[in-house]
XYZ file of C-alpha atoms in Angstrom:
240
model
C 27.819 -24.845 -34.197
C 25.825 -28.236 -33.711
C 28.075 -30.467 -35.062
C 26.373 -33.827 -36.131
C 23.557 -33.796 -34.025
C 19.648 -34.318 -35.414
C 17.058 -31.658 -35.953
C 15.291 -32.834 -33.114
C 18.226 -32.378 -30.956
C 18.932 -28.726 -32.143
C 15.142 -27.994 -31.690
C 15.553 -29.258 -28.155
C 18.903 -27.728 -27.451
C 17.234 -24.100 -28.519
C 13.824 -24.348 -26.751
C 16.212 -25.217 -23.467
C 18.364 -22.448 -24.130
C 15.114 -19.694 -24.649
C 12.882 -21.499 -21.542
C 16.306 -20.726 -19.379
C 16.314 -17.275 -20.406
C 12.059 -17.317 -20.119
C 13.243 -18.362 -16.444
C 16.112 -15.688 -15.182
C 13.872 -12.978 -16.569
C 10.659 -14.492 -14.684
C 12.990 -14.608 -11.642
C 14.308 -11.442 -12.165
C 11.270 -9.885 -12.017
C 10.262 -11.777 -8.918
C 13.300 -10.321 -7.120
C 12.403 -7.126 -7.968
C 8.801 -7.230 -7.039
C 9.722 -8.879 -3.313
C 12.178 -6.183 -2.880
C 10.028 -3.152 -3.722
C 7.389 -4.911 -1.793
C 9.698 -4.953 1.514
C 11.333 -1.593 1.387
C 8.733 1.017 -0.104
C 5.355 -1.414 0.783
C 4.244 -1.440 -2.721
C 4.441 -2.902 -6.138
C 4.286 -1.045 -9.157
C 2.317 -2.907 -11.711
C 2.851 -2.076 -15.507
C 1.853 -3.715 -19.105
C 0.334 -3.905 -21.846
C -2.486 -1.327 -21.167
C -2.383 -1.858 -17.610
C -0.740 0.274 -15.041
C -1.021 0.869 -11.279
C 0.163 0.083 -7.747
C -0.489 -2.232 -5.178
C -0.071 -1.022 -1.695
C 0.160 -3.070 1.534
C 0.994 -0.491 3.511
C 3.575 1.917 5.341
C 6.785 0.268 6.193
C 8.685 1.533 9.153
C 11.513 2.956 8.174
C 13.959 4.433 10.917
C 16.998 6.864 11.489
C 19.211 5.880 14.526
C 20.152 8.248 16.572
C 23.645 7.913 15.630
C 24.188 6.738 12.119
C 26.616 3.753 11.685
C 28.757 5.809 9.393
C 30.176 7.313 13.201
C 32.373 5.332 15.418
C 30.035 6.361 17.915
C 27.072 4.377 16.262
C 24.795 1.894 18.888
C 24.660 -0.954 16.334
C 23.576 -3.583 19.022
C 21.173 -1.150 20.278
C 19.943 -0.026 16.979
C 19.155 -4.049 15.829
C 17.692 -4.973 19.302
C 15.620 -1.700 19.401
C 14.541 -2.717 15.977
C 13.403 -6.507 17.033
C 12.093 -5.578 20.302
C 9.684 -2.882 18.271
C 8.533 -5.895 16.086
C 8.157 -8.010 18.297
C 5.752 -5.492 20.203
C 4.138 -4.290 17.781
C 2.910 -7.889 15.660
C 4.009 -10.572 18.743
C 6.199 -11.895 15.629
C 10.120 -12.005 15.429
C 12.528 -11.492 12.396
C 14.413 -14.815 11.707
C 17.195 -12.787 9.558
C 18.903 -8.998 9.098
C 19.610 -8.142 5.447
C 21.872 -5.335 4.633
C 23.241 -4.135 1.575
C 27.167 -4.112 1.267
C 27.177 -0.178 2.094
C 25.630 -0.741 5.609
C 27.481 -4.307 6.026
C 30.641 -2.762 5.204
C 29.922 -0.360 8.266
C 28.812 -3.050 10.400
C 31.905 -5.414 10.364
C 34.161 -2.864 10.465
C 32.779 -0.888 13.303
C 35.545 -0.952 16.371
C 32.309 -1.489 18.841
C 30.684 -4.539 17.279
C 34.920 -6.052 16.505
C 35.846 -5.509 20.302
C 32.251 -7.181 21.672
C 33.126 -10.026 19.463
C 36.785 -10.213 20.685
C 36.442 -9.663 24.417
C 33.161 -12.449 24.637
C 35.201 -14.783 22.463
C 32.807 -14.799 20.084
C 30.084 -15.481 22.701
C 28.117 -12.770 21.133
C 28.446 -14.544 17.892
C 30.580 -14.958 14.723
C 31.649 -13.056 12.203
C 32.070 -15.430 9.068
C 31.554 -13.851 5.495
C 31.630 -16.402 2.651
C 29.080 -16.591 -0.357
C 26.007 -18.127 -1.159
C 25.473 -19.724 -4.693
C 22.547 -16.759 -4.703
C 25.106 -14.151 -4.949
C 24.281 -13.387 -1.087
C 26.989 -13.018 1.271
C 26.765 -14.433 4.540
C 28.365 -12.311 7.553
C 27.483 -14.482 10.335
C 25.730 -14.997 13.157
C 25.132 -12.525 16.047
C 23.876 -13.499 19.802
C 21.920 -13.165 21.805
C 19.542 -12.577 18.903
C 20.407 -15.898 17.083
C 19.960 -14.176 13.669
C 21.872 -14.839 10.724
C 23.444 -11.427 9.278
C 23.495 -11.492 4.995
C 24.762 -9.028 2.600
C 23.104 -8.616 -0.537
C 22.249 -6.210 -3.832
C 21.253 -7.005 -7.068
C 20.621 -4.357 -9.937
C 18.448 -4.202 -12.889
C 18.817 -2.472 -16.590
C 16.690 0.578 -16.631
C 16.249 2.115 -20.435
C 17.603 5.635 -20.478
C 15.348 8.574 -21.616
C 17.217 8.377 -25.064
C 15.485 4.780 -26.000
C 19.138 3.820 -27.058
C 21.717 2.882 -24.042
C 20.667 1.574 -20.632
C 21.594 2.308 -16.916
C 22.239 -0.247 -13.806
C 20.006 0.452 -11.077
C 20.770 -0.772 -7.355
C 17.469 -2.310 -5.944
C 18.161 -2.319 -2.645
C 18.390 1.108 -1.505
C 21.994 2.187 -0.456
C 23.385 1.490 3.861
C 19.193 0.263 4.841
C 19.271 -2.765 7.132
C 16.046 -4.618 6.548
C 14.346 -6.898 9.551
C 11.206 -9.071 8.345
C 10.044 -12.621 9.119
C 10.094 -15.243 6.558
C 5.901 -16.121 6.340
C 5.890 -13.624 3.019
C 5.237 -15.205 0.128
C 4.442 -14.979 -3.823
C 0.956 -15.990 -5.002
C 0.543 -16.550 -8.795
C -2.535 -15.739 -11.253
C -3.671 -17.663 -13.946
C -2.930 -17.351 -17.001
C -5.107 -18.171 -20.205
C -4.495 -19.545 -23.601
C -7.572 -20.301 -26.473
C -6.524 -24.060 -26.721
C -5.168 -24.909 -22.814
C -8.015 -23.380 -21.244
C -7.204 -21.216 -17.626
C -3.560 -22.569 -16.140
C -2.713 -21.827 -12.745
C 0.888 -22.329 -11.845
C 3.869 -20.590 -11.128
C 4.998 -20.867 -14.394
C 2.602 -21.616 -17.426
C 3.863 -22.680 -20.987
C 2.442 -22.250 -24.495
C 3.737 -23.892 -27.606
C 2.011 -22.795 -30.628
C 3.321 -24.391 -33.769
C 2.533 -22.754 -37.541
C 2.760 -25.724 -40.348
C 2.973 -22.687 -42.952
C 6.198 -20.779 -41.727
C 7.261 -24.136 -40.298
C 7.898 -22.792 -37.022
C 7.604 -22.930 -33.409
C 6.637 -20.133 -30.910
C 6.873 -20.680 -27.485
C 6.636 -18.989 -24.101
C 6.866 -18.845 -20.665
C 4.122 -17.179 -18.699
C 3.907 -15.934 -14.926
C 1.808 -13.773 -12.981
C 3.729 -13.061 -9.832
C 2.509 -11.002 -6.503
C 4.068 -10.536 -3.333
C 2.096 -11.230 -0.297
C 3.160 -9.115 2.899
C 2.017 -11.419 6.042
C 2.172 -8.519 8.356
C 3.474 -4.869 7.129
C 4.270 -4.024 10.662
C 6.805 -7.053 11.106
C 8.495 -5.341 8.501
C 10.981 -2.622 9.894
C 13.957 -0.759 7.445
C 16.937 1.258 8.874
C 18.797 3.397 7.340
C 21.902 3.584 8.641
C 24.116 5.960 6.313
């Protein structure tokens, strides 16, 4: 599998290979957090004899008037009534619309939000889907609100009841249109270790090396936490 190369180039071929998996789980688990954070306004915190939530708050969550699943639907209205309620409410505006594919599927292909874009040659904005190396999908642009429209879901492996076979979970919940300014952020806690003393940083690593089983353990260590700015520039619609 290694062909000629050294020891110490096999050692440092496998310690990449297990800090890049350390790193998609970290970030995994990051994604997760940030997303529960902006759609339920909580974090569920479980490990190793520790278990609880963290609550920020009540996000608004809405029901237009006319869901987007009918031709009928106000989708302009809907997203303005949904800045303009921000915007009053915390004197702070979103600076992006994230839907997931259910509720972007009905926004590009609603005859309403088409024919505005037609008619204004594109005055009101563009409609340009193409994909970001984050898996995100950008839609496009729409005026006068100067926001950039994304698509997104990701899903995570949830352990079925029998302890044996797992299940794909969507995180973002199905045709919800979420509206939130970009000052959130992650904090990180320290982490400790007997020989490195307290280590704050995103990411904290540990080598510990045993001369009698002539081996190497190492690992990657992170103690993520969403940080809601301002729970009430957050605003959800569920469209579907």
């Amino acid at each position: 599998i290694y062909g000629g190369k050294s020891p110490e180039e096999r050692k440092s071929e496998l310690l990449s290979e297990s800090f890049a998996e350390f790193e998609e789980q970290i970030t995994r688990r990051e994604e997760a957090m940030c997303i529960e954070a902006l759609f339920t306004g909580k974090v569920v915190v479980e490990g190793e004899g520790i278990k609880g939530e963290i609550k920020y708050g009540t996000i608004n969550n809405t029901v237009p008037a006319t869901l987007w699943t009918s031709p009928n639907a106000d989708i302009i209205g809907d997203i303005q009534g949904a800045i303009t309620s921000i915007g009053e409410n915390t004197g702070l505006r979103p600076e992006m619309i994230l839907m997931d594919p259910v509720a972007a599927k009905l926004f590009v292909e609603n005859e309403k939000v088409q024919k505005l874009l037609d008619i204004r040659n594109y005055h009101m904005g563009e409609v340009n889907p193409s994909e970001l190396p984050s898996g995100a999908i950008y839609i496009g642009t729409l005026a006068p609100f100067g926001l950039p429209i994304y698509s997104y879901q990701t899903q995570n492996s949830i352990l079925s009841a029998d302890g044996k076979t797992y299940d794909n979970k969507s995180l973002i919940p199905e045709g919800t249109v979420l509206l939130a300014p970009s000052n959130n952020t992650v904090a990180y806690g320290p982490a400790a270790d007997v020989t490195q003393g307290i280590i704050v940083a995103e990411r904290s690593v540990f080598t510990d090396n045993d001369s009698k089983s002539n081996t190497v353990e190492i690992r990657t260590e992170s103690r993520p936490l969403p940080v809601i700015f301002d729970i009430e520039a957050i605003k959800v619609l569920k469209v579907k």
